[in-house]
C-alpha cells in the first residue's frame, strides 16, 4: 500500500511568483518569508514523496461562476498553468498521477462526496506556488493530484465538511495499491482580506491558535461556521480550509503528527503568511 | 479500508447570515447582481482581451452587457463601487492588473489611506 509521509501547509500569493522570477528571495521585504522554506525543502529531499495531493482554491483561472464546483478533483496526465491576468510568469506544465487521481475520485464518491472530476484543469498560482516554494530548483520531482475547494462563491463548504473530505482523501491514499510515497499540501491563508472597507484585516492571535491546533487538536477549527471564520480570518483567510483538509488527510496515516517546522510572517502583500511541516508520527 | 459515516451534520439553514463590518461576502445576492461584470473581468485572463478593453472600454463593456451601475463603477476605477455593483474580488483583481495595481494599492484605495499608511497598518498587525 502507498505510504502517506506527511503534510505541508503554505500561503500562496501571486507576488511570490514575481519575486521568484526576479530572484528577490534575499531582498529585505521577502527574506523573512523565503527563509522559512529551506527546512521544508530539506525534509522533502529526505523523504522524497513521489506524488502530492494538493488542496487549493482556484482564483478565477479554471473556474468561472458559470460552473462553480464545491469540490473538484484533477484527473489529468498534465496540468497547465496559464495567464491569470496580472503579469506573473506562466510556469511549465506539471505532471499528474492518474492512478492516484482515480483512487481519490472513486473513494470520495463512495464516501458520499459529490465531486466534480476534471480531465483537464488549468492550475493557478495557488496550486503552482507551493510546488515552486518546496522544490525551487529545476523540474518539479513530484506528480500532483489537485483538489480544488470553492472559496469564491458562497455558500462555501463548512470547515467540518472540508475536514471530512480531507479524512476521506487520506483514506484513499492509505488504501491505494501502490508502493509510492505520498504527501499532502494545503495551500492558502493565513488571515487576510483583500476586499471591502476591512481590507488589510489580519488576526495574528487566531492564526497562532490555528497553527497550534493543527498539531494536537486538528478538529478545533471545525467548531466555527464559515461566517465566523470570515469574521476571524478575513474574506481570504477562509483559505485555511485547505490546511484543514491537509491535516485531516493525515489522520488516516496516524493518530498524531510531529511538527518539524513552521514559519509565520506578516505581511507579504496583504497576507499573514504561514508555513507548517507535519510528519506522520 | 477505513469506512466513514456519511456526513449528515446539522441541516439547520442559516437564513440571515451575521453582518461582518466592512465585509461583503460574495453570496447569492452579489453573485446574481454581478454576473456580467464578473464575466467581463474573468475575460481579462487573456492578454488579447485586455488589449481590446484598453482600446475601447465602452465597446467592451457593451459587449459584456454591463448595466449602468457596473459601467460607472468600471469608469470610476473604485473598488468599493465595483464590489457594490456585484463584483467579486478574484475577478476584479484581473481588472486592477490592467492598471498595474497590486492588492496593497486596492487595499489603500478601499480604506481611504495612502499606500504607505496601508502598509503601516499591515505591519502594525504584526506588532511592528
mmCIF file of C-alpha atoms in Angstrom:
data_model
loop_
_atom_site.group_PDB
_atom_site.id
_atom_site.type_symbol
_atom_site.label_atom_id
_atom_site.label_comp_id
_atom_site.label_asym_id
_atom_site.label_seq_id
_atom_site.Cartn_x
_atom_site.Cartn_y
_atom_site.Cartn_z
ATOM 1 C CA UNK A 1 0.000 0.000 0.000
ATOM 2 C CA UNK A 2 1.041 3.591 -0.570
ATOM 3 C CA UNK A 3 2.703 5.475 2.263
ATOM 4 C CA UNK A 4 1.387 8.837 3.454
ATOM 5 C CA UNK A 5 4.552 10.529 4.704
ATOM 6 C CA UNK A 6 3.257 13.866 5.942
ATOM 7 C CA UNK A 7 1.707 17.177 5.115
ATOM 8 C CA UNK A 8 2.647 20.778 4.496
ATOM 9 C CA UNK A 9 0.676 23.989 4.690
ATOM 10 C CA UNK A 10 1.774 27.158 2.959
ATOM 11 C CA UNK A 11 0.408 30.501 1.886
ATOM 12 C CA UNK A 12 0.136 31.265 -1.811
ATOM 13 C CA UNK A 13 0.328 34.812 -3.113
ATOM 14 C CA UNK A 14 0.636 35.857 -6.766
ATOM 15 C CA UNK A 15 3.514 38.202 -5.921
ATOM 16 C CA UNK A 16 5.625 35.204 -4.801
ATOM 17 C CA UNK A 17 5.805 34.160 -8.440
ATOM 18 C CA UNK A 18 7.134 37.557 -9.425
ATOM 19 C CA UNK A 19 9.670 37.525 -6.579
ATOM 20 C CA UNK A 20 10.984 34.080 -7.583
ATOM 21 C CA UNK A 21 11.152 35.161 -11.222
ATOM 22 C CA UNK A 22 13.181 38.250 -10.279
ATOM 23 C CA UNK A 23 15.364 36.408 -7.730
ATOM 24 C CA UNK A 24 14.285 38.618 -4.811
ATOM 25 C CA UNK A 25 14.411 35.875 -2.146
ATOM 26 C CA UNK A 26 17.040 37.740 -0.105
ATOM 27 C CA UNK A 27 15.523 41.186 -0.603
ATOM 28 C CA UNK A 28 14.654 42.612 2.872
ATOM 29 C CA UNK A 29 10.901 42.556 2.144
ATOM 30 C CA UNK A 30 10.938 38.901 1.024
ATOM 31 C CA UNK A 31 13.718 37.372 3.143
ATOM 32 C CA UNK A 32 11.656 36.588 6.289
ATOM 33 C CA UNK A 33 9.185 34.757 4.052
ATOM 34 C CA UNK A 34 11.559 32.770 1.836
ATOM 35 C CA UNK A 35 13.899 31.949 4.730
ATOM 36 C CA UNK A 36 11.115 29.802 6.149
ATOM 37 C CA UNK A 37 11.308 27.294 3.298
ATOM 38 C CA UNK A 38 14.749 25.564 3.356
ATOM 39 C CA UNK A 39 13.829 23.275 6.301
ATOM 40 C CA UNK A 40 10.717 22.167 4.402
ATOM 41 C CA UNK A 41 12.777 21.651 1.236
ATOM 42 C CA UNK A 42 15.350 19.583 3.133
ATOM 43 C CA UNK A 43 12.678 17.360 4.690
ATOM 44 C CA UNK A 44 11.111 16.754 1.277
ATOM 45 C CA UNK A 45 14.531 15.971 -0.222
ATOM 46 C CA UNK A 46 14.949 13.405 2.530
ATOM 47 C CA UNK A 47 11.564 11.669 2.395
ATOM 48 C CA UNK A 48 11.217 12.051 -1.396
ATOM 49 C CA UNK A 49 7.470 11.790 -1.963
ATOM 50 C CA UNK A 50 6.502 10.605 -5.449
ATOM 51 C CA UNK A 51 3.109 12.283 -5.531
ATOM 52 C CA UNK A 52 1.379 15.112 -3.679
ATOM 53 C CA UNK A 53 -2.318 15.674 -3.237
ATOM 54 C CA UNK A 54 -2.675 19.442 -3.236
ATOM 55 C CA UNK A 55 -5.701 21.185 -1.713
ATOM 56 C CA UNK A 56 -6.073 24.692 -3.155
ATOM 57 C CA UNK A 57 -8.634 27.245 -4.241
ATOM 58 C CA UNK A 58 -8.868 28.483 -7.824
ATOM 59 C CA UNK A 59 -8.869 32.278 -8.213
ATOM 60 C CA UNK A 60 -10.749 32.517 -11.481
ATOM 61 C CA UNK A 61 -8.319 30.806 -13.829
ATOM 62 C CA UNK A 62 -10.001 27.465 -14.478
ATOM 63 C CA UNK A 63 -13.421 28.061 -12.940
ATOM 64 C CA UNK A 64 -15.835 30.910 -13.538
ATOM 65 C CA UNK A 65 -19.251 31.489 -11.964
ATOM 66 C CA UNK A 66 -20.935 29.748 -14.904
ATOM 67 C CA UNK A 67 -19.973 26.406 -13.320
ATOM 68 C CA UNK A 68 -18.592 26.517 -9.803
ATOM 69 C CA UNK A 69 -17.928 23.161 -8.178
ATOM 70 C CA UNK A 70 -17.686 22.989 -4.406
ATOM 71 C CA UNK A 71 -15.054 20.249 -4.629
ATOM 72 C CA UNK A 72 -13.193 19.408 -7.858
ATOM 73 C CA UNK A 73 -10.544 16.722 -8.316
ATOM 74 C CA UNK A 74 -7.998 16.717 -11.114
ATOM 75 C CA UNK A 75 -7.703 13.575 -13.241
ATOM 76 C CA UNK A 76 -5.335 14.834 -15.911
ATOM 77 C CA UNK A 77 -1.978 13.483 -17.054
ATOM 78 C CA UNK A 78 -0.631 17.039 -17.260
ATOM 79 C CA UNK A 79 -1.742 20.308 -15.648
ATOM 80 C CA UNK A 80 -1.049 23.575 -17.382
ATOM 81 C CA UNK A 81 -0.605 26.947 -15.754
ATOM 82 C CA UNK A 82 -1.814 29.986 -17.731
ATOM 83 C CA UNK A 83 -2.049 33.772 -17.750
ATOM 84 C CA UNK A 84 -4.025 34.903 -14.697
ATOM 85 C CA UNK A 85 -4.298 38.445 -15.968
ATOM 86 C CA UNK A 86 -1.834 40.309 -13.790
ATOM 87 C CA UNK A 87 1.504 39.550 -15.342
ATOM 88 C CA UNK A 88 3.043 36.813 -13.216
ATOM 89 C CA UNK A 89 5.167 34.475 -15.333
ATOM 90 C CA UNK A 90 3.424 31.347 -16.611
ATOM 91 C CA UNK A 91 5.129 28.165 -15.399
ATOM 92 C CA UNK A 92 5.807 24.989 -17.402
ATOM 93 C CA UNK A 93 3.265 22.139 -17.094
ATOM 94 C CA UNK A 94 3.117 19.866 -14.031
ATOM 95 C CA UNK A 95 2.756 16.082 -14.164
ATOM 96 C CA UNK A 96 -0.359 14.350 -12.864
ATOM 97 C CA UNK A 97 -0.765 10.855 -11.417
ATOM 98 C CA UNK A 98 -3.856 9.334 -12.979
ATOM 99 C CA UNK A 99 -3.864 6.245 -10.756
ATOM 100 C CA UNK A 100 -3.981 8.262 -7.561
ATOM 101 C CA UNK A 101 -6.453 10.744 -9.082
ATOM 102 C CA UNK A 102 -8.932 7.970 -9.764
ATOM 103 C CA UNK A 103 -8.249 6.310 -6.428
ATOM 104 C CA UNK A 104 -9.191 9.621 -4.758
ATOM 105 C CA UNK A 105 -12.207 10.138 -7.030
ATOM 106 C CA UNK A 106 -13.544 6.617 -6.506
ATOM 107 C CA UNK A 107 -13.072 6.821 -2.754
ATOM 108 C CA UNK A 108 -14.666 10.256 -2.414
ATOM 109 C CA UNK A 109 -17.763 9.336 -4.388
ATOM 110 C CA UNK A 110 -18.003 6.074 -2.470
ATOM 111 C CA UNK A 111 -17.902 8.132 0.730
ATOM 112 C CA UNK A 112 -20.815 10.333 -0.449
ATOM 113 C CA UNK A 113 -18.821 13.352 -1.683
ATOM 114 C CA UNK A 114 -20.443 14.593 -4.895
ATOM 115 C CA UNK A 115 -17.317 15.923 -6.534
ATOM 116 C CA UNK A 116 -16.553 17.286 -9.994
ATOM 117 C CA UNK A 117 -13.975 15.292 -11.949
ATOM 118 C CA UNK A 118 -11.624 17.263 -14.219
ATOM 119 C CA UNK A 119 -9.715 15.548 -17.015
ATOM 120 C CA UNK A 120 -8.479 18.984 -17.995
ATOM 121 C CA UNK A 121 -7.672 21.584 -15.361
ATOM 122 C CA UNK A 122 -5.712 24.814 -15.556
ATOM 123 C CA UNK A 123 -3.886 25.321 -12.281
ATOM 124 C CA UNK A 124 -3.329 28.827 -10.934
ATOM 125 C CA UNK A 125 -0.748 30.285 -8.533
ATOM 126 C CA UNK A 126 -2.476 28.647 -5.569
ATOM 127 C CA UNK A 127 -1.515 25.255 -6.967
ATOM 128 C CA UNK A 128 1.818 26.136 -8.588
ATOM 129 C CA UNK A 129 3.389 28.421 -5.936
ATOM 130 C CA UNK A 130 3.665 25.721 -3.239
ATOM 131 C CA UNK A 131 5.431 23.465 -5.754
ATOM 132 C CA UNK A 132 7.915 26.230 -6.607
ATOM 133 C CA UNK A 133 8.452 27.043 -2.929
ATOM 134 C CA UNK A 134 9.023 23.430 -1.888
ATOM 135 C CA UNK A 135 11.021 22.365 -4.962
ATOM 136 C CA UNK A 136 12.660 25.602 -6.159
ATOM 137 C CA UNK A 137 15.328 24.003 -8.351
ATOM 138 C CA UNK A 138 14.711 22.547 -11.779
ATOM 139 C CA UNK A 139 11.728 20.458 -12.752
ATOM 140 C CA UNK A 140 9.182 19.576 -10.093
ATOM 141 C CA UNK A 141 10.083 15.998 -8.992
ATOM 142 C CA UNK A 142 6.582 15.059 -7.832
ATOM 143 C CA UNK A 143 3.403 14.290 -9.717
ATOM 144 C CA UNK A 144 0.307 16.045 -8.428
ATOM 145 C CA UNK A 145 -3.363 15.420 -7.743
ATOM 146 C CA UNK A 146 -5.032 18.830 -7.378
ATOM 147 C CA UNK A 147 -8.151 19.068 -5.219
ATOM 148 C CA UNK A 148 -9.872 22.425 -5.634
ATOM 149 C CA UNK A 149 -12.196 23.742 -2.917
ATOM 150 C CA UNK A 150 -14.520 26.660 -3.714
ATOM 151 C CA UNK A 151 -13.762 29.833 -1.782
ATOM 152 C CA UNK A 152 -15.062 32.181 -4.493
ATOM 153 C CA UNK A 153 -18.835 31.997 -4.314
ATOM 154 C CA UNK A 154 -20.915 31.389 -1.201
ATOM 155 C CA UNK A 155 -22.208 29.056 0.081
ATOM 156 C CA UNK A 156 -18.777 27.627 0.861
ATOM 157 C CA UNK A 157 -18.453 24.135 2.307
ATOM 158 C CA UNK A 158 -18.252 24.181 6.106
ATOM 159 C CA UNK A 159 -14.993 23.570 7.922
ATOM 160 C CA UNK A 160 -16.472 20.315 9.259
ATOM 161 C CA UNK A 161 -17.308 19.190 5.741
ATOM 162 C CA UNK A 162 -13.847 20.071 4.457
ATOM 163 C CA UNK A 163 -12.340 18.155 7.353
ATOM 164 C CA UNK A 164 -14.417 15.113 6.410
ATOM 165 C CA UNK A 165 -13.261 15.479 2.787
ATOM 166 C CA UNK A 166 -9.645 15.575 3.919
ATOM 167 C CA UNK A 167 -10.115 12.434 6.009
ATOM 168 C CA UNK A 168 -11.582 10.613 3.027
ATOM 169 C CA UNK A 169 -8.682 11.706 0.818
ATOM 170 C CA UNK A 170 -6.303 10.385 3.465
ATOM 171 C CA UNK A 171 -8.150 7.063 3.474
ATOM 172 C CA UNK A 172 -7.908 6.940 -0.323
ATOM 173 C CA UNK A 173 -4.145 7.418 -0.169
ATOM 174 C CA UNK A 174 -3.709 4.836 2.588
ATOM 175 C CA UNK A 175 -5.691 2.212 0.698
ATOM 176 C CA UNK A 176 -4.044 2.907 -2.675
ATOM 177 C CA UNK A 177 -2.457 -0.261 -4.029
ATOM 178 C CA UNK A 178 0.894 1.287 -4.882
ATOM 179 C CA UNK A 179 4.400 1.410 -3.447
ATOM 180 C CA UNK A 180 4.555 5.170 -3.903
ATOM 181 C CA UNK A 181 5.132 7.751 -1.180
ATOM 182 C CA UNK A 182 2.525 10.482 -0.956
ATOM 183 C CA UNK A 183 2.491 13.866 0.773
ATOM 184 C CA UNK A 184 -0.450 16.241 1.170
ATOM 185 C CA UNK A 185 -0.273 20.019 0.798
ATOM 186 C CA UNK A 186 -2.726 22.682 1.902
ATOM 187 C CA UNK A 187 -2.295 25.961 0.016
ATOM 188 C CA UNK A 188 -3.821 29.208 1.266
ATOM 189 C CA UNK A 189 -4.220 31.684 4.132
ATOM 190 C CA UNK A 190 -3.470 32.542 6.706
ATOM 191 C CA UNK A 191 -5.545 35.550 7.820
ATOM 192 C CA UNK A 192 -6.059 38.207 5.165
ATOM 193 C CA UNK A 193 -8.735 40.244 3.465
ATOM 194 C CA UNK A 194 -8.398 41.886 0.064
ATOM 195 C CA UNK A 195 -11.843 43.400 -0.380
ATOM 196 C CA UNK A 196 -14.068 45.927 1.341
ATOM 197 C CA UNK A 197 -13.554 48.623 3.921
ATOM 198 C CA UNK A 198 -11.985 45.948 6.164
ATOM 199 C CA UNK A 199 -9.227 45.259 3.575
ATOM 200 C CA UNK A 200 -5.915 44.647 5.303
ATOM 201 C CA UNK A 201 -7.530 42.767 8.189
ATOM 202 C CA UNK A 202 -5.106 40.324 9.831
ATOM 203 C CA UNK A 203 -5.607 38.281 13.022
ATOM 204 C CA UNK A 204 -2.292 37.141 14.418
ATOM 205 C CA UNK A 205 -3.810 35.674 17.575
ATOM 206 C CA UNK A 206 -6.266 33.460 15.693
ATOM 207 C CA UNK A 207 -3.562 32.326 13.269
ATOM 208 C CA UNK A 208 -1.380 31.260 16.204
ATOM 209 C CA UNK A 209 -4.271 29.284 17.716
ATOM 210 C CA UNK A 210 -5.000 27.652 14.383
ATOM 211 C CA UNK A 211 -1.359 26.663 13.822
ATOM 212 C CA UNK A 212 -1.222 25.151 17.319
ATOM 213 C CA UNK A 213 -4.458 23.269 16.759
ATOM 214 C CA UNK A 214 -3.073 21.547 13.685
ATOM 215 C CA UNK A 215 -0.566 19.676 15.806
ATOM 216 C CA UNK A 216 -2.631 18.323 18.663
ATOM 217 C CA UNK A 217 -6.280 19.281 18.224
ATOM 218 C CA UNK A 218 -6.896 19.141 14.469
ATOM 219 C CA UNK A 219 -10.689 19.387 14.650
ATOM 220 C CA UNK A 220 -10.544 22.675 16.580
ATOM 221 C CA UNK A 221 -11.399 24.893 13.584
ATOM 222 C CA UNK A 222 -14.428 22.783 12.667
ATOM 223 C CA UNK A 223 -16.348 24.365 15.566
ATOM 224 C CA UNK A 224 -16.661 27.591 13.552
ATOM 225 C CA UNK A 225 -19.169 28.397 10.814
ATOM 226 C CA UNK A 226 -17.934 29.838 7.531
ATOM 227 C CA UNK A 227 -19.158 33.307 8.557
ATOM 228 C CA UNK A 228 -17.376 33.035 11.895
ATOM 229 C CA UNK A 229 -14.195 32.069 10.078
ATOM 230 C CA UNK A 230 -14.540 35.013 7.670
ATOM 231 C CA UNK A 231 -15.030 37.319 10.636
ATOM 232 C CA UNK A 232 -11.975 35.902 12.439
ATOM 233 C CA UNK A 233 -9.614 35.438 9.492
ATOM 234 C CA UNK A 234 -10.836 37.723 6.674
ATOM 235 C CA UNK A 235 -12.558 37.034 3.374
ATOM 236 C CA UNK A 236 -9.477 35.261 2.020
ATOM 237 C CA UNK A 237 -8.310 33.932 5.384
ATOM 238 C CA UNK A 238 -11.049 31.382 4.809
ATOM 239 C CA UNK A 239 -8.437 29.595 2.675
ATOM 240 C CA UNK A 240 -7.332 27.977 5.923
ATOM 241 C CA UNK A 241 -9.849 25.337 4.824
ATOM 242 C CA UNK A 242 -7.056 23.963 2.598
ATOM 243 C CA UNK A 243 -4.802 23.475 5.603
ATOM 244 C CA UNK A 244 -7.635 21.808 7.460
ATOM 245 C CA UNK A 245 -8.171 19.315 4.618
ATOM 246 C CA UNK A 246 -4.435 18.585 4.537
ATOM 247 C CA UNK A 247 -4.351 17.965 8.296
ATOM 248 C CA UNK A 248 -7.476 15.818 8.179
ATOM 249 C CA UNK A 249 -5.885 13.630 5.498
ATOM 250 C CA UNK A 250 -3.019 12.888 7.872
ATOM 251 C CA UNK A 251 -5.410 11.390 10.418
ATOM 252 C CA UNK A 252 -5.683 8.423 8.061
ATOM 253 C CA UNK A 253 -1.956 7.807 8.409
ATOM 254 C CA UNK A 254 -1.509 8.218 12.103
ATOM 255 C CA UNK A 255 -3.391 9.302 15.241
ATOM 256 C CA UNK A 256 -0.817 12.010 15.831
ATOM 257 C CA UNK A 257 1.691 14.084 13.901
ATOM 258 C CA UNK A 258 5.061 15.617 14.660
ATOM 259 C CA UNK A 259 5.608 19.258 13.773
ATOM 260 C CA UNK A 260 9.002 19.504 12.122
ATOM 261 C CA UNK A 261 8.930 23.180 11.225
ATOM 262 C CA UNK A 262 6.772 26.264 10.997
ATOM 263 C CA UNK A 263 7.091 29.894 9.969
ATOM 264 C CA UNK A 264 4.776 32.881 10.283
ATOM 265 C CA UNK A 265 5.370 36.325 8.863
ATOM 266 C CA UNK A 266 3.271 39.475 8.407
ATOM 267 C CA UNK A 267 2.862 40.842 5.780
ATOM 268 C CA UNK A 268 3.533 39.680 2.267
ATOM 269 C CA UNK A 269 1.137 41.645 0.060
ATOM 270 C CA UNK A 270 -1.913 41.861 2.389
ATOM 271 C CA UNK A 271 -1.370 38.436 3.886
ATOM 272 C CA UNK A 272 -0.245 36.917 7.151
ATOM 273 C CA UNK A 273 1.864 34.136 5.663
ATOM 274 C CA UNK A 274 2.247 30.745 7.235
ATOM 275 C CA UNK A 275 4.173 27.543 6.706
ATOM 276 C CA UNK A 276 3.983 24.235 8.534
ATOM 277 C CA UNK A 277 5.607 20.843 8.027
ATOM 278 C CA UNK A 278 3.925 17.877 9.706
ATOM 279 C CA UNK A 279 5.304 14.370 9.652
ATOM 280 C CA UNK A 280 3.022 11.399 10.142
ATOM 281 C CA UNK A 281 4.272 10.205 13.539
ATOM 282 C CA UNK B 1 -10.007 0.277 4.062
ATOM 283 C CA UNK B 2 -11.341 2.673 6.652
ATOM 284 C CA UNK B 3 -15.038 3.278 6.464
ATOM 285 C CA UNK B 4 -16.755 6.552 7.153
ATOM 286 C CA UNK B 5 -20.202 7.546 8.217
ATOM 287 C CA UNK B 6 -21.660 9.816 5.562
ATOM 288 C CA UNK B 7 -21.590 13.376 6.870
ATOM 289 C CA UNK B 8 -25.124 14.274 7.867
ATOM 290 C CA UNK B 9 -24.189 17.156 10.150
ATOM 291 C CA UNK B 10 -26.755 19.746 11.093
ATOM 292 C CA UNK B 11 -29.248 20.628 8.406
ATOM 293 C CA UNK B 12 -30.349 23.881 10.041
ATOM 294 C CA UNK B 13 -30.160 26.603 7.382
ATOM 295 C CA UNK B 14 -28.812 29.999 8.290
ATOM 296 C CA UNK B 15 -31.469 32.351 6.966
ATOM 297 C CA UNK B 16 -29.767 35.620 7.852
ATOM 298 C CA UNK B 17 -26.024 35.352 7.999
ATOM 299 C CA UNK B 18 -24.295 37.619 10.507
ATOM 300 C CA UNK B 19 -23.117 41.018 9.279
ATOM 301 C CA UNK B 20 -19.365 41.451 9.323
ATOM 302 C CA UNK B 21 -18.306 45.129 9.345
ATOM 303 C CA UNK B 22 -16.581 46.341 6.170
ATOM 304 C CA UNK B 23 -17.136 42.960 4.527
ATOM 305 C CA UNK B 24 -19.483 41.792 1.772
ATOM 306 C CA UNK B 25 -19.291 38.021 1.373
ATOM 307 C CA UNK B 26 -19.790 37.070 -2.278
ATOM 308 C CA UNK B 27 -23.108 35.373 -1.697
ATOM 309 C CA UNK B 28 -26.218 34.726 -3.756
ATOM 310 C CA UNK B 29 -27.187 38.412 -3.754
ATOM 311 C CA UNK B 30 -23.794 39.531 -5.070
ATOM 312 C CA UNK B 31 -23.453 36.592 -7.454
ATOM 313 C CA UNK B 32 -26.787 37.363 -9.102
ATOM 314 C CA UNK B 33 -26.140 41.094 -9.271
ATOM 315 C CA UNK B 34 -22.573 40.923 -10.564
ATOM 316 C CA UNK B 35 -22.583 38.215 -13.225
ATOM 317 C CA UNK B 36 -21.952 40.407 -16.288
ATOM 318 C CA UNK B 37 -19.283 42.474 -14.546
ATOM 319 C CA UNK B 38 -17.516 39.374 -13.278
ATOM 320 C CA UNK B 39 -17.727 37.690 -16.652
ATOM 321 C CA UNK B 40 -16.040 40.675 -18.256
ATOM 322 C CA UNK B 41 -13.309 40.696 -15.610
ATOM 323 C CA UNK B 42 -12.796 36.929 -15.991
ATOM 324 C CA UNK B 43 -12.162 37.557 -19.700
ATOM 325 C CA UNK B 44 -9.101 39.608 -18.701
ATOM 326 C CA UNK B 45 -7.164 36.373 -18.172
ATOM 327 C CA UNK B 46 -6.463 36.762 -21.887
ATOM 328 C CA UNK B 47 -3.910 39.363 -22.995
ATOM 329 C CA UNK B 48 -5.850 39.824 -26.211
ATOM 330 C CA UNK B 49 -9.000 40.706 -24.274
ATOM 331 C CA UNK B 50 -7.115 43.092 -22.016
ATOM 332 C CA UNK B 51 -5.824 44.884 -25.094
ATOM 333 C CA UNK B 52 -9.302 45.025 -26.602
ATOM 334 C CA UNK B 53 -10.677 46.573 -23.406
ATOM 335 C CA UNK B 54 -7.908 49.177 -23.246
ATOM 336 C CA UNK B 55 -8.523 50.088 -26.898
ATOM 337 C CA UNK B 56 -12.249 50.800 -26.398
ATOM 338 C CA UNK B 57 -13.587 50.384 -22.868
ATOM 339 C CA UNK B 58 -17.138 51.414 -23.705
ATOM 340 C CA UNK B 59 -17.457 48.965 -26.582
ATOM 341 C CA UNK B 60 -16.000 46.190 -24.444
ATOM 342 C CA UNK B 61 -18.453 46.874 -21.607
ATOM 343 C CA UNK B 62 -21.366 46.849 -24.068
ATOM 344 C CA UNK B 63 -20.179 43.505 -25.420
ATOM 345 C CA UNK B 64 -20.483 42.014 -21.932
ATOM 346 C CA UNK B 65 -23.779 43.739 -21.165
ATOM 347 C CA UNK B 66 -22.747 45.682 -18.096
ATOM 348 C CA UNK B 67 -25.548 47.682 -16.505
ATOM 349 C CA UNK B 68 -25.258 51.413 -15.808
ATOM 350 C CA UNK B 69 -24.038 50.946 -12.224
ATOM 351 C CA UNK B 70 -21.390 48.445 -13.292
ATOM 352 C CA UNK B 71 -20.199 50.603 -16.201
ATOM 353 C CA UNK B 72 -19.963 53.648 -13.931
ATOM 354 C CA UNK B 73 -18.008 51.613 -11.395
ATOM 355 C CA UNK B 74 -15.584 50.454 -14.091
ATOM 356 C CA UNK B 75 -15.091 54.050 -15.266
ATOM 357 C CA UNK B 76 -14.523 55.210 -11.696
ATOM 358 C CA UNK B 77 -11.835 52.535 -11.028
ATOM 359 C CA UNK B 78 -13.163 52.484 -7.447
ATOM 360 C CA UNK B 79 -13.066 49.012 -5.924
ATOM 361 C CA UNK B 80 -15.784 49.698 -3.344
ATOM 362 C CA UNK B 81 -18.111 50.788 -6.155
ATOM 363 C CA UNK B 82 -17.211 47.673 -8.155
ATOM 364 C CA UNK B 83 -17.973 45.470 -5.133
ATOM 365 C CA UNK B 84 -21.287 47.268 -4.626
ATOM 366 C CA UNK B 85 -22.125 46.542 -8.273
ATOM 367 C CA UNK B 86 -21.682 42.823 -7.602
ATOM 368 C CA UNK B 87 -18.000 42.444 -8.415
ATOM 369 C CA UNK B 88 -16.050 39.543 -6.937
ATOM 370 C CA UNK B 89 -12.574 40.390 -5.758
ATOM 371 C CA UNK B 90 -10.949 37.423 -7.518
ATOM 372 C CA UNK B 91 -12.160 38.669 -10.895
ATOM 373 C CA UNK B 92 -11.788 42.368 -10.060
ATOM 374 C CA UNK B 93 -8.109 41.688 -9.343
ATOM 375 C CA UNK B 94 -7.690 40.928 -13.048
ATOM 376 C CA UNK B 95 -9.230 44.313 -13.881
ATOM 377 C CA UNK B 96 -6.882 46.020 -11.399
ATOM 378 C CA UNK B 97 -3.989 44.170 -13.015
ATOM 379 C CA UNK B 98 -4.582 46.007 -16.290
ATOM 380 C CA UNK B 99 -3.529 49.188 -14.492
ATOM 381 C CA UNK B 100 -0.623 47.549 -12.696
ATOM 382 C CA UNK B 101 -2.334 47.878 -9.318
ATOM 383 C CA UNK B 102 -1.415 45.345 -6.650
ATOM 384 C CA UNK B 103 -3.501 44.253 -3.659
ATOM 385 C CA UNK B 104 -1.906 46.875 -1.413
ATOM 386 C CA UNK B 105 -2.924 49.581 -3.893
ATOM 387 C CA UNK B 106 -6.522 48.406 -3.850
ATOM 388 C CA UNK B 107 -6.392 47.922 -0.067
ATOM 389 C CA UNK B 108 -5.240 51.518 0.354
ATOM 390 C CA UNK B 109 -7.935 52.753 -2.004
ATOM 391 C CA UNK B 110 -10.735 50.893 -0.207
ATOM 392 C CA UNK B 111 -9.653 52.052 3.245
ATOM 393 C CA UNK B 112 -9.052 55.671 2.198
ATOM 394 C CA UNK B 113 -5.376 55.514 3.064
ATOM 395 C CA UNK B 114 -2.182 56.252 1.202
ATOM 396 C CA UNK B 115 -0.233 53.119 0.263
ATOM 397 C CA UNK B 116 2.438 53.802 2.933
ATOM 398 C CA UNK B 117 -0.324 54.221 5.523
ATOM 399 C CA UNK B 118 -1.912 50.946 4.459
ATOM 400 C CA UNK B 119 1.461 49.171 4.609
ATOM 401 C CA UNK B 120 1.971 50.563 8.106
ATOM 402 C CA UNK B 121 -1.437 49.170 9.106
ATOM 403 C CA UNK B 122 -0.355 45.726 7.885
ATOM 404 C CA UNK B 123 2.917 45.911 9.797
ATOM 405 C CA UNK B 124 1.024 47.014 12.904
ATOM 406 C CA UNK B 125 -0.931 43.738 12.726
ATOM 407 C CA UNK B 126 2.411 42.006 13.265
ATOM 408 C CA UNK B 127 3.120 44.167 16.304
ATOM 409 C CA UNK B 128 5.828 46.090 14.445
#
